[in-house]
Amino acid sequence: MPHLQTQDTITAIATAAGRGGIGIVRVSGPLTKHIAQKILKTVPTPRQVHTTKFYAADGSIIDDGIALYFVAPHSFTGEDVLELQGHGGAIVLDQVLKRTIEGGARLARPGEFSERAFLNDKIDLTQAEAIADLIDASSEQAARAAMRSLQGEFSKKINHLVEQLIHLRTYVEASIDFPEEEIDFLSDGKVQQQVEQIKTQLTDVLAAAQQGVLLKDGITVVIAGKPNAGKSSLLNCLSERDSAIVTEVAGTTRDVLREHIQIDGLPLHILDTAGLRHSEDLVEQEGIRRAWLEISKADLILLVIDSTDNEINNADYFEKNYSDIFALNKPIIIVFNKIDLSGTCNVPLHASLSLSAKTGAGLPELKQAIKKLVGFQPHNENNFLARRRHLDALERAQNYLQQGSIQLTEQRAGELLAEDLRQAQNCLNEITGEFTSDDLLGRIFSSFCIGK
Amino acid sequence: MNLKQQFDVIVIGGGHAGTEAATAAARAGANTLLLTHNIETLGQMSCNPSIGGIGKGHLVKEIDALGGVMARAIDQAGIQFRILNSSKGAAVRATRAQADRILYKQAVRTILENQENLTLFQEAVDDLMLENDHVVGVITQTGLKIKAKTVVLTAGTFLDGKIHIGQNNYRGGRAGDPPSIALAQRLRGYNLRVGRLKTGTPPRIDGRTVDFSVLGVQAGDDPVPVFSFMGDRSEHPRQIPCHIAYTNEKTAQIIRDNLGLSAMYSGNIEGIGPRYCPSIEDKIVRFADKLSHQVFIEPEGLNTHELYPNGLSTSLPFEVQVDFIRSMKGFENAHLLRPGYAIEYDFFDPRDLKPSLETKQIHGLFFAGQINGTTGYEEAAAQGLIAGLNAARKAQDKLSWTPRRDEAYIGVLIDDLITRGTLEPYRMFTSRAEYRLLLREDNADLRLTAIGRDLSLVDDHRWQSFCTKRDSVIIETERLKKLWVSPVSELVHSVNAILEKPLLKDQNALDLLRRPEINYAQLMSVDCFAPGVTDEKVAEQVEIQAKYSGYIDRQEQDIEKQRRYEELMIPDDFTYNGISGLSNELQQKLTQIRPTTVAMAMRMPGMTPAATSLLLVHLKKRQKIMNVA
Ligand SMILES: Cc1cc2nc3c(=O)[nH]c(=O)nc-3n(C[C@H](O)[C@H](O)[C@H](O)COP(=O)(O)OP(=O)(O)OC[C@H]3O[C@@H](n4cnc5c(N)ncnc54)[C@H](O)[C@@H]3O)c2cc1C
Ligand SMILES: Nc1nc2c(ncn2[C@@H]2O[C@H](COP(=O)(O)OP(=O)(O)OP(=O)(O)O)[C@@H](O)[C@H]2O)c(=O)[nH]1
Ligand SMILES: [Mg+2]
């Protein structure tokens, strides 16, 4: 096998940002030196610890930290490698990552650093299987995580965007491949207008994403359950703040309450909702309606159950009370609360755990369970990164649209616009899945009557 | 001729694939025999009398750049030439010519008869001679056994061909020709995957019964385009126009009323037809709200009144064909010379082929043309050239050659076929090529002729002309690069006179040529840049390369990234089974297709980046184990 030198430069967050701990962004490949120069304003001496600032594109400081530079082949991957260790949390780390991408790196796929190390003879044969497992296991997880983060508004918007792009390409490509056919081709003005529309929408999605709806807020966890189960208590407990009103009156919570927290650097959006039950009270009814709305949009549901309730031992308890929640087919953690009163809870259920929102017992286990379920593990692909991947793809798509639109206005070159649209679609395909040239031809043939 | 001798290469079939295959093999130095049903039908156009068009014209130019037949033949037979997409950029412009069928056949035959190393013989082939899983020759209808090191099969639509007109059907290879049934049966006995496809053709009309005064006229381009790099306008016969007619609501009504009688609609046909080339029945049904369809009325030749109504392919009964043709304006009294029909035939799953177009199952047996699931003369010819070349090279114990996707449309065609297979007759479109901006008609010679020369496909005459052009392009580009103008110099006024926006910084002539409003001739109108080159082709090339330079660089970077995967060979005996993490489905597909390079594996449907990584790791692992052992 030839030495794999001429390839892409890759980047990734190499460790999760622990609470107050150190996060590492690692870069490997031919552009590493160039990237170091951009972020550090200097190229560190190889193999020496270099205390430094990380700079944003505008010259402002993103973070203080340590940089380590290794020159090929004397590095972990066998290529030029840069390690940037910062102090900030997930968001700062994400900014550093973004800077490396601006410098020309692309996000590494799961296991790709190890893969390169192996391909460059830096890891011995015995580890081949382990690496293969890493590539496989983590990518599956990534796929699942990506799917999850694709639920809801974000995916709707992106699918809409892709659909419009395909529609436009159908016209642009048909006008190139079938100029002799009787097709009402779009005028250049119309094409321009549609490119602009797609660009605007892309900007909207990106802005929404960057404002934090996606990244900063991370995963949405909704606390649900019957009245008085202790939902609001759990929210206060997780957020370490006294934000929700807690009383012994069933039906206390009416509005949806939102808190932003981090578990070991994993950003979470936690929502407390009204207790679910049949109610005649108009205000409570509205609260329950809103609760359901949030539950249906959740990435993860914490179903809180009062463990002192005797009925939980009935065989049909879950079916009778929560079948509509289970029917949503979403990730759920069942939380038996108030174990300080009930002792332990011995309902044998998969994906369940017991705790006390009052004493805090069992809380660390819940946090672990949440982390595990949303796939946030150091070294592995996770939801957080999957979304960064999406953002990155959107940004690249936008660049292509920008260039394409210039080609059309300044050069009147439809075939160059077509090329940029194709590239933009390739970027979006990374989010929504493959769309081949044959798929496009299929669209053309079903949209226009073509053929001699 | 001594049929007792052993040939290097035998080509079965004298259609568009077969004639390119036979001449390519012969040019490559192989002692070649072409066997075909009928010498009179060498180079016969089974359907529409035209060559080229978008995507197809690109293929023809590539065949030509490799010394092939098609472009030279059409230059001698074309009776109307046009450049399609002439208002668009160079990458998507394409040449198309209307052909005089008779002249075309004659031109092909003349080229074949004068080809060194090539023997022609009229005889149907009924069987192959095999030893183990190697082909060693063929057996003809009359029982002749002829030996060869390799065999190229290009039987077109003939394998178990079945012709449908309305409710009637009969066995045939195309109208007026016998099918190949014995051979089809023998081939079905081998371990090759076989399917059925169908295609159709319109009825032909006697021009003396058509009122041309009510039809639209479509003239050819002036100046008349030329197809071959070695061609010249002076070779063209007399040029004549085409006409344009329209179907109307009455036409649609007749067709709708008789749909049940169409072979395609009554369920008599199992084969799958092309989506883009639907019958008129299909068009009326699927696009019911379209009240009128355009029909190009194409002459079949200079010395015949026969007309080809392009767009009216049909398998309705003959009486209905007469009715619907006569419903069109100008055709009220039309006389039909031949009925339209649909034809069904056997094709082989192209995923059973190697990139060289050799079958994976039978060594030394190559397939090309319609039998690989394609449609179109140009697609057939392109494969023929590659199969013939590689059959010769195999006979000579040389490595095969197939262009990559970034080198030629021929590469796109073959790669699509062997990695993705096809469900319908496959036709080339420019949108199939991800490197469309690089794969232009205008640079087919620059992309391929030097390679063709190394492969012995290109003769001295072409090679010299090519070198002259190539060098002139380089010299002129370098000259323009060195001509600098400064906004403060004296010269700037004459330069600004041709620019939309005045010069703001130092630029050279090549930079100026990149501007959308500037072409080469305008540039040369400025004294300080003159005199330019006089060869139009050279000037055109310099200009196009300048205009596309940004995108060319971008695509070349992509290619460079991909290159290492193209060069990473996967050993023939590599096992995919048991690679944990690769889905069973992918393991199976990879085992079946046996991609020759990692790049080819990456292009297979269903391959993900993670799957590629796994493949790389396992390839490396295997190599490490082999190194240790
Ligand atoms: C009815 C019809 C409609 C078509 N419509 C279209 C269309 O609309 N658009 C389009 O692009 N293309 C169309 N085509 C396809 C086009 O004609 C083919 O793609 C092209 O001719 C294929 O070239 P080929 O060399 O593979 O086969 P062919 O041109 O079919 O040549 C096959 C040759 O092999 C010979 N042969 C076959 N079997 C044997 C044997 N056993 N022994 C010896 N010789 C043998 C035959 O005599 C013939 O010379 C149509 C074809 C037909 C028949
Ligand atoms: N002993 C004990 N009491 C608890 C625990 N968690 C909640 N409680 C009590 O249970 C009662 C209900 O708690 P809330 O947190 O208001 O319950 P809720 O599920 O939000 O109720 P609604 O908003 O009415 O649906 C309060 O009196 C809490 O103090 C616990 O772990 N142990
Ligand atoms: Mg509450």
XYZ file of N, CA, C and O in Angstrom, chain B residues 188-243:
224
model
N -27.209 -18.708 -22.188
C -28.026 -18.846 -20.972
C -27.571 -20.040 -20.137
O -27.884 -20.130 -18.958
N -26.859 -20.958 -20.798
C -26.355 -22.129 -20.085
C -25.132 -21.820 -19.213
O -24.798 -22.590 -18.326
N -24.465 -20.704 -19.486
C -23.311 -20.353 -18.664
C -23.785 -19.629 -17.430
O -24.925 -19.221 -17.302
N -22.796 -19.404 -16.579
C -23.113 -18.862 -15.275
C -23.189 -17.326 -15.301
O -22.602 -16.666 -14.469
N -23.891 -16.776 -16.294
C -23.973 -15.320 -16.418
C -25.395 -14.881 -16.108
O -26.344 -15.553 -16.489
N -25.521 -13.729 -15.457
C -26.881 -13.259 -15.163
C -27.475 -12.589 -16.411
O -26.851 -11.708 -16.992
N -28.645 -13.052 -16.787
C -29.285 -12.562 -18.011
C -30.597 -11.873 -17.664
O -31.313 -12.306 -16.765
N -30.940 -10.797 -18.378
C -32.227 -10.145 -18.204
C -32.801 -9.789 -19.569
O -32.188 -10.066 -20.606
N -33.988 -9.196 -19.571
C -34.622 -8.775 -20.822
C -34.803 -7.262 -20.811
O -35.238 -6.687 -19.821
N -34.485 -6.642 -21.926
C -34.765 -5.222 -22.079
C -35.551 -5.046 -23.366
O -35.624 -5.958 -24.191
N -36.123 -3.867 -23.537
C -36.825 -3.611 -24.785
C -36.549 -2.196 -25.272
O -36.186 -1.320 -24.498
N -36.702 -2.016 -26.539
C -36.599 -0.668 -27.089
C -37.544 -0.614 -28.284
O -38.110 -1.633 -28.685
N -37.742 0.570 -28.827
C -38.718 0.666 -29.912
C -38.258 1.630 -30.979
O -37.291 2.377 -30.795
N -38.952 1.623 -32.099
C -38.593 2.501 -33.204
C -39.886 2.963 -33.889
O -40.886 2.253 -33.855
N -39.878 4.156 -34.458
C -41.104 4.666 -35.091
C -41.297 4.113 -36.508
O -40.363 3.581 -37.095
N -42.506 4.281 -37.063
C -42.716 3.905 -38.459
C -41.951 4.879 -39.355
O -41.618 5.981 -38.948
N -41.658 4.470 -40.584
C -41.001 5.376 -41.528
C -42.029 5.845 -42.551
O -42.978 5.118 -42.889
N -41.799 7.057 -43.068
C -42.804 7.719 -43.897
C -42.214 8.087 -45.253
O -41.046 8.487 -45.343
N -43.025 7.999 -46.289
C -42.610 8.390 -47.638
C -42.735 9.908 -47.776
O -43.832 10.467 -47.703
N -41.607 10.583 -47.979
C -41.570 12.036 -48.013
C -42.413 12.640 -49.130
O -42.840 13.792 -49.042
N -42.686 11.868 -50.169
C -43.477 12.408 -51.284
C -44.922 12.616 -50.884
O -45.681 13.303 -51.554
N -45.333 12.010 -49.742
C -46.736 12.130 -49.322
C -46.882 13.095 -48.147
O -47.891 13.078 -47.442
N -45.845 13.909 -47.905
C -45.891 14.840 -46.781
C -45.893 16.277 -47.311
O -45.175 16.591 -48.252
N -46.710 17.140 -46.681
C -46.758 18.545 -47.080
C -45.774 19.343 -46.225
O -46.092 19.774 -45.121
N -44.545 19.525 -46.731
C -43.498 20.179 -45.958
C -43.780 21.658 -45.718
O -43.236 22.256 -44.804
N -44.677 22.236 -46.570
C -44.885 23.685 -46.474
C -45.519 24.079 -45.139
O -45.419 25.221 -44.726
N -46.158 23.121 -44.435
C -46.785 23.488 -43.157
C -45.920 23.073 -41.964
O -46.331 23.172 -40.816
N -44.726 22.563 -42.238
C -43.851 22.134 -41.140
C -42.796 23.191 -40.848
O -42.451 23.993 -41.713
N -42.290 23.175 -39.620
C -41.171 24.045 -39.271
C -39.896 23.518 -39.904
O -39.785 22.326 -40.172
N -38.948 24.418 -40.155
C -37.690 23.991 -40.758
C -36.564 24.161 -39.743
O -36.529 25.143 -39.010
N -35.666 23.185 -39.709
C -34.501 23.311 -38.836
C -33.246 23.068 -39.678
O -32.985 21.941 -40.111
N -32.504 24.143 -39.903
C -31.309 24.027 -40.725
C -30.120 23.630 -39.866
O -30.161 23.748 -38.643
N -29.081 23.158 -40.510
C -27.845 22.856 -39.790
C -27.100 24.138 -39.471
O -27.525 25.221 -39.851
N -25.988 24.001 -38.726
C -25.194 25.171 -38.348
C -24.339 25.639 -39.507
O -23.920 24.859 -40.348
N -24.060 26.915 -39.494
C -23.135 27.482 -40.449
C -22.141 28.317 -39.650
O -22.573 29.209 -38.907
N -20.886 28.086 -39.697
C -20.185 27.066 -40.488
C -20.506 25.641 -40.002
O -20.783 25.449 -38.831
N -20.419 24.710 -40.923
C -20.773 23.333 -40.611
C -19.734 22.703 -39.686
O -18.546 22.727 -39.992
N -20.166 22.176 -38.554
C -19.221 21.538 -37.636
C -18.608 20.274 -38.231
O -19.142 19.700 -39.175
N -17.490 19.867 -37.656
C -16.798 18.662 -38.099
C -16.638 17.755 -36.884
O -16.430 18.237 -35.782
N -16.780 16.451 -37.074
C -16.705 15.545 -35.933
C -15.277 15.124 -35.597
O -14.827 15.252 -34.474
N -14.565 14.596 -36.591
C -13.270 13.997 -36.289
C -12.168 15.031 -36.191
O -12.169 16.029 -36.910
N -11.234 14.775 -35.298
C -10.042 15.611 -35.180
C -9.300 15.644 -36.512
O -8.694 16.635 -36.891
N -9.373 14.548 -37.250
C -8.707 14.457 -38.541
C -9.640 14.845 -39.689
O -9.256 14.792 -40.853
N -10.871 15.185 -39.368
C -11.868 15.425 -40.404
C -11.783 16.822 -40.995
O -11.094 17.702 -40.479
N -12.542 17.006 -42.069
C -12.560 18.306 -42.712
C -13.931 18.504 -43.351
O -14.542 17.561 -43.833
N -14.375 19.776 -43.326
C -15.656 20.137 -43.906
C -15.830 19.591 -45.330
O -16.921 19.221 -45.740
N -14.739 19.590 -46.059
C -14.820 19.204 -47.470
C -15.244 17.743 -47.650
O -15.676 17.348 -48.733
N -15.128 16.942 -46.601
C -15.562 15.539 -46.706
C -17.073 15.407 -46.667
O -17.629 14.396 -47.068
N -17.752 16.402 -46.086
C -19.206 16.314 -45.906
C -19.928 16.245 -47.244
O -19.603 16.987 -48.166
N -20.942 15.393 -47.332
C -21.813 15.430 -48.503
C -22.699 16.686 -48.451
O -22.602 17.488 -47.525
N -23.585 16.813 -49.423
C -24.521 17.934 -49.471
C -25.304 18.005 -48.159
O -25.651 16.983 -47.565
N -25.584 19.235 -47.668
C -26.304 19.411 -46.404
C -27.771 19.744 -46.665
O -28.092 20.531 -47.550
N -28.668 19.104 -45.898
C -30.104 19.389 -46.036
C -30.725 19.605 -44.660
O -30.168 19.172 -43.654
N -31.877 20.277 -44.596
C -32.472 20.567 -43.289
C -33.351 19.420 -42.763
O -33.712 18.516 -43.506
N -33.687 19.508 -41.473
C -34.729 18.649 -40.890
C -35.990 19.493 -40.769
O -35.959 20.707 -40.957
N -37.096 18.832 -40.437
C -38.347 19.558 -40.227
C -38.939 19.237 -38.865
O -38.530 18.268 -38.232
